[in-house]
Amino acid sequence: MEIHSITNKVNQGDLKAFQFLVESHQQYAFRLAFRILCNEDDASDAVQDAFVKVWKKINTYTPHMKFINWLSKIVVNTAIDHLRRNSRHKETSLDAVLNTHNEFSDWSIEEQMENKQLGELINGLTESLPGKQKAIFTLRDIEGMTAVDVAEVLDIPESSVKSNLYHARKRIGNKLKGLIQYERRSS
Amino acid sequence: MKCGEIKDFFSRTDAIEKPIHKSIAEHINNCDECHASYAYLLFQEKIIDRLQKNSPSIPNPHALTQSIMEAVSEEAVGNTPLHSKKIRIRKISGITSRFLTAASIGLFILLGIEQFNFLQKTSKLEQFVDNTKAAVPAYMIGQQLLQHRNHLSADLFLQYQHSKSKYLEGKYLRLGFVKQFQLSRMLKNQQVNMKFKPLQTTHK
């Protein structure tokens, strides 16, 4: 079914159409929220809140924007709100995460990680990033969105996406550098 | 090529994605520091690649759908999205505001009529007091005015006092609230004497 006909039905109060919308997009929304919040429970809560917002705000959706970008905007903003509220977010030692998993140099790309391990790894890498940088890093680098789409989702200029991404990568890079140097010293 | 020139390369967000220029590749191979930086970059890309390929999955998709639908059903009244409810509330608010406007106009007219009656009655009384030029007890005139005032607000009464009756302003209101109250109580027991009759007697 065409996404615009579904959103039109939802706008008219069709709960079945809304359920279809949820079922077809909740995995994407969860993935996005999880990559920002780094834990299953928080991500599930954020997804639920985000879809309630979708239901409430569907009348503001216009087809000139890709639905997936509009949904991403709601999910990312909701996840960032959750992130701010949970400022007591558990601190993760990247070093500990990598060590409990595998020797990072021997990683096989094909190996699938459990949600918990994946959450700890992302948190270990990105916990020091401000919410906006974290969202940009997630959308651009992990989700593979174009800079134009990220700019639309976050409602910021493309140049801002690029500069924030540069700073985010630099921070992550410095963290990894510190870790590798520590590994070299201790081995 | 110098290390400073290669800094731009490392700051590019697509450094790994695009093929490396031959001169850059040569410098990286010959410079330990830049070689290490490039190795970090590759390692970072490896981790990002790993994050891309590892997609977190919803533990129980059906339960999540159910909880979302329950939360939305609570929002929906009679299968109507919330924005429609808001519109309905706005319409009701419009009707209420129109009713309040009409009620305010009605009240204003009623108060106007009351004020007009009050001014007519009190001006007669004042005219009479001026004509007599007698030392009429201030509290009695005050009490007469209070009776004519009926249920009009005290503010309106005082406004009248200030604008119209210098006599009462100077005499009655100077008594103060407690004294006024005592006089009201006292005169309540002698209601007959409070009417125009005793004043007319004095006039004679």
Short mmCIF file of N, CA and C in Angstrom, two decimals, chain B residues 10-137:
data_model
loop_
_atom_site.label_atom_id
_atom_site.label_comp_id
_atom_site.label_asym_id
_atom_site.label_seq_id
_atom_site.Cartn_x
_atom_site.Cartn_y
_atom_site.Cartn_z
N PHE B 10 42.77 13.89 6.61
CA PHE B 10 42.24 13.19 7.78
C PHE B 10 40.96 13.83 8.31
N SER B 11 40.78 15.13 8.05
CA SER B 11 39.58 15.79 8.57
C SER B 11 38.37 15.59 7.65
N ARG B 12 38.61 15.03 6.46
CA ARG B 12 37.49 14.80 5.54
C ARG B 12 36.61 13.67 6.07
N THR B 13 35.29 13.87 5.97
CA THR B 13 34.39 12.82 6.47
C THR B 13 34.33 11.61 5.54
N ASP B 14 34.80 11.82 4.29
CA ASP B 14 34.77 10.70 3.33
C ASP B 14 36.18 10.19 3.01
N ALA B 15 37.10 10.39 3.97
CA ALA B 15 38.50 10.05 3.72
C ALA B 15 38.68 8.60 3.29
N ILE B 16 37.92 7.71 3.91
CA ILE B 16 38.11 6.29 3.62
C ILE B 16 37.30 5.86 2.39
N GLU B 17 36.16 6.53 2.20
CA GLU B 17 35.25 6.11 1.13
C GLU B 17 35.87 6.28 -0.26
N LYS B 18 36.56 7.40 -0.47
CA LYS B 18 37.10 7.68 -1.82
C LYS B 18 38.53 7.14 -1.96
N PRO B 19 38.95 6.83 -3.21
CA PRO B 19 40.33 6.35 -3.41
C PRO B 19 41.35 7.42 -2.99
N ILE B 20 42.44 6.97 -2.38
CA ILE B 20 43.44 7.93 -1.88
C ILE B 20 44.36 8.35 -3.04
N HIS B 21 44.66 9.64 -3.05
CA HIS B 21 45.57 10.17 -4.07
C HIS B 21 46.96 9.56 -3.87
N LYS B 22 47.64 9.37 -4.98
CA LYS B 22 48.94 8.69 -4.94
C LYS B 22 49.93 9.38 -4.00
N SER B 23 49.97 10.72 -4.05
CA SER B 23 50.93 11.47 -3.22
C SER B 23 50.61 11.30 -1.73
N ILE B 24 49.33 11.23 -1.43
CA ILE B 24 48.93 11.03 -0.02
C ILE B 24 49.34 9.64 0.44
N ALA B 25 49.06 8.67 -0.41
CA ALA B 25 49.39 7.28 -0.07
C ALA B 25 50.89 7.11 0.16
N GLU B 26 51.67 7.78 -0.67
CA GLU B 26 53.13 7.71 -0.52
C GLU B 26 53.57 8.28 0.82
N HIS B 27 52.99 9.46 1.17
CA HIS B 27 53.35 10.10 2.44
C HIS B 27 52.97 9.22 3.63
N ILE B 28 51.77 8.63 3.56
CA ILE B 28 51.31 7.77 4.66
C ILE B 28 52.26 6.58 4.84
N ASN B 29 52.72 6.05 3.75
CA ASN B 29 53.63 4.88 3.82
C ASN B 29 54.99 5.24 4.39
N ASN B 30 55.40 6.51 4.18
CA ASN B 30 56.75 6.90 4.61
C ASN B 30 56.79 7.63 5.96
N CYS B 31 55.64 8.09 6.44
CA CYS B 31 55.62 8.86 7.70
C CYS B 31 54.94 8.04 8.81
N ASP B 32 55.67 7.77 9.88
CA ASP B 32 55.14 6.93 10.98
C ASP B 32 53.91 7.54 11.62
N GLU B 33 53.99 8.87 11.87
CA GLU B 33 52.89 9.55 12.55
C GLU B 33 51.61 9.50 11.72
N CYS B 34 51.75 9.81 10.44
CA CYS B 34 50.58 9.82 9.56
C CYS B 34 50.09 8.39 9.31
N HIS B 35 51.01 7.48 9.31
CA HIS B 35 50.64 6.07 9.14
C HIS B 35 49.77 5.62 10.31
N ALA B 36 50.18 6.04 11.52
CA ALA B 36 49.41 5.69 12.73
C ALA B 36 48.02 6.33 12.67
N SER B 37 47.97 7.62 12.24
CA SER B 37 46.68 8.31 12.14
C SER B 37 45.76 7.59 11.16
N TYR B 38 46.34 7.14 10.06
CA TYR B 38 45.55 6.45 9.05
C TYR B 38 45.05 5.10 9.59
N ALA B 39 45.89 4.46 10.39
CA ALA B 39 45.49 3.18 10.99
C ALA B 39 44.31 3.37 11.95
N TYR B 40 44.35 4.50 12.72
CA TYR B 40 43.23 4.79 13.62
C TYR B 40 41.95 5.01 12.82
N LEU B 41 42.12 5.72 11.71
CA LEU B 41 40.97 6.02 10.85
C LEU B 41 40.35 4.73 10.30
N LEU B 42 41.22 3.83 9.89
CA LEU B 42 40.75 2.54 9.37
C LEU B 42 40.03 1.74 10.45
N PHE B 43 40.61 1.80 11.66
CA PHE B 43 40.03 1.06 12.79
C PHE B 43 38.64 1.62 13.12
N GLN B 44 38.56 2.94 13.10
CA GLN B 44 37.28 3.61 13.38
C GLN B 44 36.24 3.20 12.33
N GLU B 45 36.68 3.17 11.08
CA GLU B 45 35.77 2.77 10.00
C GLU B 45 35.31 1.32 10.18
N LYS B 46 36.23 0.50 10.69
CA LYS B 46 35.92 -0.91 10.91
C LYS B 46 34.81 -1.03 11.97
N ILE B 47 34.95 -0.22 13.01
CA ILE B 47 33.94 -0.26 14.08
C ILE B 47 32.60 0.26 13.56
N ILE B 48 32.65 1.37 12.81
CA ILE B 48 31.40 1.92 12.26
C ILE B 48 30.74 0.90 11.34
N ASP B 49 31.56 0.25 10.53
CA ASP B 49 31.05 -0.77 9.63
C ASP B 49 30.36 -1.89 10.42
N ARG B 50 30.98 -2.23 11.54
CA ARG B 50 30.42 -3.27 12.41
C ARG B 50 29.08 -2.83 12.98
N LEU B 51 29.01 -1.55 13.38
CA LEU B 51 27.75 -1.02 13.93
C LEU B 51 26.66 -0.99 12.86
N GLN B 52 27.06 -0.70 11.62
CA GLN B 52 26.09 -0.67 10.52
C GLN B 52 25.50 -2.06 10.28
N LYS B 53 26.37 -3.05 10.36
CA LYS B 53 25.92 -4.41 10.01
C LYS B 53 25.21 -5.12 11.15
N ASN B 54 25.41 -4.60 12.38
CA ASN B 54 24.72 -5.20 13.51
C ASN B 54 23.50 -4.36 13.85
N SER B 55 22.35 -4.86 13.47
CA SER B 55 21.13 -4.10 13.70
C SER B 55 20.42 -4.63 14.95
N PRO B 56 20.16 -3.75 15.92
CA PRO B 56 19.44 -4.23 17.11
C PRO B 56 18.02 -4.64 16.74
N SER B 57 17.54 -5.70 17.35
CA SER B 57 16.18 -6.15 17.01
C SER B 57 15.25 -6.00 18.21
N ILE B 58 13.98 -5.73 17.93
CA ILE B 58 12.98 -5.58 19.00
C ILE B 58 12.81 -6.93 19.68
N PRO B 59 12.92 -6.99 21.02
CA PRO B 59 12.80 -8.27 21.71
C PRO B 59 11.45 -8.94 21.44
N ASN B 60 10.36 -8.16 21.51
CA ASN B 60 9.03 -8.73 21.27
C ASN B 60 8.21 -7.74 20.43
N PRO B 61 8.32 -7.86 19.10
CA PRO B 61 7.65 -6.88 18.24
C PRO B 61 6.13 -6.80 18.46
N HIS B 62 5.50 -7.96 18.67
CA HIS B 62 4.04 -7.98 18.84
C HIS B 62 3.64 -7.18 20.10
N ALA B 63 4.41 -7.41 21.18
CA ALA B 63 4.10 -6.71 22.44
C ALA B 63 4.28 -5.19 22.28
N LEU B 64 5.31 -4.79 21.53
CA LEU B 64 5.54 -3.35 21.31
C LEU B 64 4.38 -2.75 20.51
N THR B 65 3.96 -3.46 19.45
CA THR B 65 2.83 -2.97 18.65
C THR B 65 1.60 -2.81 19.54
N GLN B 66 1.35 -3.85 20.38
CA GLN B 66 0.19 -3.81 21.27
C GLN B 66 0.23 -2.60 22.20
N SER B 67 1.41 -2.39 22.80
CA SER B 67 1.52 -1.27 23.77
C SER B 67 1.34 0.08 23.06
N ILE B 68 1.83 0.18 21.82
CA ILE B 68 1.65 1.43 21.06
C ILE B 68 0.16 1.62 20.76
N MET B 69 -0.51 0.55 20.31
CA MET B 69 -1.93 0.66 19.95
C MET B 69 -2.78 0.98 21.17
N GLU B 70 -2.41 0.40 22.32
CA GLU B 70 -3.16 0.71 23.55
C GLU B 70 -3.00 2.18 23.92
N ALA B 71 -1.74 2.66 23.84
CA ALA B 71 -1.47 4.08 24.18
C ALA B 71 -2.23 5.01 23.24
N VAL B 72 -2.27 4.64 21.96
CA VAL B 72 -2.96 5.48 20.97
C VAL B 72 -4.48 5.40 21.15
N SER B 73 -4.99 4.19 21.49
CA SER B 73 -6.43 4.05 21.70
C SER B 73 -6.90 4.93 22.85
N GLU B 74 -6.05 5.08 23.86
CA GLU B 74 -6.40 5.97 24.98
C GLU B 74 -6.50 7.40 24.50
N GLU B 75 -5.63 7.75 23.54
CA GLU B 75 -5.65 9.12 22.99
C GLU B 75 -6.88 9.33 22.11
N ALA B 76 -7.24 8.25 21.41
CA ALA B 76 -8.34 8.38 20.44
C ALA B 76 -9.69 8.25 21.14
N VAL B 77 -10.57 9.18 20.85
CA VAL B 77 -11.94 9.08 21.40
C VAL B 77 -12.85 8.81 20.22
N GLY B 78 -13.47 7.63 20.24
CA GLY B 78 -14.35 7.24 19.13
C GLY B 78 -13.61 7.22 17.81
N ASN B 79 -12.45 6.64 17.83
CA ASN B 79 -11.60 6.52 16.63
C ASN B 79 -11.29 7.86 15.98
N THR B 80 -11.28 8.91 16.77
CA THR B 80 -10.99 10.23 16.21
C THR B 80 -9.62 10.68 16.66
N PRO B 81 -8.74 11.09 15.74
CA PRO B 81 -7.42 11.54 16.18
C PRO B 81 -7.52 12.76 17.08
N LEU B 82 -6.49 12.96 17.87
CA LEU B 82 -6.51 14.01 18.89
C LEU B 82 -6.69 15.40 18.29
N HIS B 83 -6.14 15.61 17.07
CA HIS B 83 -6.23 16.96 16.50
C HIS B 83 -7.70 17.31 16.24
N SER B 84 -8.53 16.28 15.92
CA SER B 84 -9.95 16.55 15.71
C SER B 84 -10.61 16.94 17.03
N LYS B 85 -10.17 16.24 18.11
CA LYS B 85 -10.72 16.58 19.43
C LYS B 85 -10.40 18.02 19.77
N LYS B 86 -9.14 18.39 19.46
CA LYS B 86 -8.70 19.76 19.77
C LYS B 86 -9.57 20.77 19.04
N ILE B 87 -9.90 20.44 17.75
CA ILE B 87 -10.72 21.35 16.96
C ILE B 87 -12.08 21.49 17.64
N ARG B 88 -12.65 20.34 18.12
CA ARG B 88 -13.95 20.38 18.76
C ARG B 88 -13.89 21.26 20.03
N ILE B 89 -12.82 21.09 20.79
CA ILE B 89 -12.68 21.90 22.00
C ILE B 89 -12.62 23.37 21.64
N ARG B 90 -11.90 23.67 20.54
CA ARG B 90 -11.79 25.06 20.12
C ARG B 90 -13.16 25.63 19.75
N LYS B 91 -14.00 24.77 19.08
CA LYS B 91 -15.34 25.22 18.70
C LYS B 91 -16.17 25.51 19.94
N ILE B 92 -16.09 24.61 20.93
CA ILE B 92 -16.84 24.81 22.16
C ILE B 92 -16.38 26.09 22.83
N SER B 93 -15.05 26.30 22.83
CA SER B 93 -14.52 27.52 23.44
C SER B 93 -15.09 28.75 22.75
N GLY B 94 -15.30 28.67 21.41
CA GLY B 94 -15.85 29.79 20.66
C GLY B 94 -17.26 30.10 21.12
N ILE B 95 -18.08 29.04 21.29
CA ILE B 95 -19.47 29.23 21.74
C ILE B 95 -19.47 29.83 23.13
N THR B 96 -18.61 29.27 24.00
CA THR B 96 -18.53 29.77 25.38
C THR B 96 -18.14 31.25 25.40
N SER B 97 -17.15 31.58 24.57
CA SER B 97 -16.70 32.98 24.60
C SER B 97 -17.79 33.91 24.10
N ARG B 98 -18.59 33.45 23.09
CA ARG B 98 -19.69 34.29 22.60
C ARG B 98 -20.75 34.48 23.70
N PHE B 99 -21.03 33.37 24.43
CA PHE B 99 -22.01 33.45 25.51
C PHE B 99 -21.52 34.41 26.59
N LEU B 100 -20.21 34.30 26.92
CA LEU B 100 -19.66 35.18 27.95
C LEU B 100 -19.73 36.64 27.52
N THR B 101 -19.48 36.90 26.23
CA THR B 101 -19.55 38.27 25.73
C THR B 101 -20.96 38.81 25.89
N ALA B 102 -21.96 37.98 25.49
CA ALA B 102 -23.36 38.40 25.58
C ALA B 102 -23.73 38.65 27.04
N ALA B 103 -23.28 37.73 27.93
CA ALA B 103 -23.58 37.88 29.35
C ALA B 103 -22.96 39.15 29.91
N SER B 104 -21.71 39.45 29.47
CA SER B 104 -21.03 40.66 29.94
C SER B 104 -21.78 41.91 29.51
N ILE B 105 -22.26 41.90 28.24
CA ILE B 105 -23.00 43.07 27.73
C ILE B 105 -24.29 43.24 28.55
N GLY B 106 -24.99 42.09 28.80
CA GLY B 106 -26.23 42.13 29.59
C GLY B 106 -25.99 42.69 30.96
N LEU B 107 -24.93 42.21 31.58
CA LEU B 107 -24.59 42.66 32.94
C LEU B 107 -24.26 44.15 32.95
N PHE B 108 -23.55 44.57 31.92
CA PHE B 108 -23.16 45.97 31.80
C PHE B 108 -24.41 46.85 31.70
N ILE B 109 -25.38 46.39 30.87
CA ILE B 109 -26.62 47.16 30.71
C ILE B 109 -27.37 47.23 32.04
N LEU B 110 -27.46 46.04 32.71
CA LEU B 110 -28.17 45.99 34.00
C LEU B 110 -27.54 46.93 35.01
N LEU B 111 -26.22 46.86 35.07
CA LEU B 111 -25.50 47.74 36.01
C LEU B 111 -25.71 49.21 35.64
N GLY B 112 -25.76 49.48 34.35
CA GLY B 112 -25.98 50.85 33.88
C GLY B 112 -27.33 51.37 34.35
N ILE B 113 -28.35 50.49 34.20
CA ILE B 113 -29.71 50.89 34.63
C ILE B 113 -29.72 51.13 36.14
N GLU B 114 -29.06 50.17 36.86
CA GLU B 114 -29.00 50.28 38.32
C GLU B 114 -28.32 51.60 38.72
N GLN B 115 -27.23 51.87 38.00
CA GLN B 115 -26.47 53.08 38.34
C GLN B 115 -27.32 54.33 38.06
N PHE B 116 -28.04 54.28 36.95
CA PHE B 116 -28.89 55.41 36.59
C PHE B 116 -29.94 55.65 37.68
N ASN B 117 -30.60 54.56 38.10
CA ASN B 117 -31.62 54.67 39.18
C ASN B 117 -31.00 55.22 40.45
N PHE B 118 -29.83 54.69 40.74
CA PHE B 118 -29.13 55.09 41.96
C PHE B 118 -28.81 56.58 41.93
N LEU B 119 -28.31 57.05 40.79
CA LEU B 119 -27.95 58.46 40.67
C LEU B 119 -29.17 59.35 40.77
N GLN B 120 -30.26 58.89 40.17
CA GLN B 120 -31.50 59.67 40.24
C GLN B 120 -31.96 59.83 41.68
N LYS B 121 -31.96 58.70 42.40
CA LYS B 121 -32.44 58.69 43.79
C LYS B 121 -31.52 59.54 44.66
N THR B 122 -30.23 59.33 44.53
CA THR B 122 -29.30 60.04 45.41
C THR B 122 -29.24 61.54 45.08
N SER B 123 -29.43 61.88 43.76
CA SER B 123 -29.39 63.31 43.43
C SER B 123 -30.58 64.03 44.06
N LYS B 124 -31.71 63.33 44.13
CA LYS B 124 -32.88 63.91 44.80
C LYS B 124 -32.54 64.19 46.26
N LEU B 125 -31.92 63.18 46.85
CA LEU B 125 -31.55 63.29 48.27
C LEU B 125 -30.57 64.45 48.49
N GLU B 126 -29.60 64.52 47.61
CA GLU B 126 -28.59 65.58 47.74
C GLU B 126 -29.20 66.96 47.55
N GLN B 127 -30.08 67.01 46.55
CA GLN B 127 -30.76 68.28 46.28
C GLN B 127 -31.51 68.73 47.54
N PHE B 128 -32.15 67.75 48.15
CA PHE B 128 -32.93 68.03 49.36
C PHE B 128 -32.01 68.52 50.48
N VAL B 129 -30.89 67.85 50.62
CA VAL B 129 -29.93 68.23 51.67
C VAL B 129 -29.42 69.64 51.43
N ASP B 130 -29.14 69.96 50.18
CA ASP B 130 -28.66 71.32 49.84
C ASP B 130 -29.72 72.38 50.14
N ASN B 131 -30.96 72.01 49.83
CA ASN B 131 -32.05 72.95 50.06
C ASN B 131 -32.26 73.24 51.55
N THR B 132 -32.13 72.22 52.33
CA THR B 132 -32.39 72.39 53.77
C THR B 132 -31.29 73.21 54.44
N LYS B 133 -30.06 73.00 53.94
CA LYS B 133 -28.88 73.62 54.55
C LYS B 133 -28.86 73.40 56.06
N ALA B 134 -29.44 72.30 56.44
CA ALA B 134 -29.52 72.00 57.87
C ALA B 134 -28.42 71.02 58.23
N ALA B 135 -28.14 71.00 59.49
CA ALA B 135 -27.11 70.07 59.97
C ALA B 135 -27.73 68.69 60.12
N VAL B 136 -27.87 68.06 58.98
CA VAL B 136 -28.43 66.70 59.00
C VAL B 136 -27.32 65.74 59.44
N PRO B 137 -27.62 64.86 60.37
CA PRO B 137 -26.56 63.93 60.78
C PRO B 137 -26.00 63.16 59.57
#
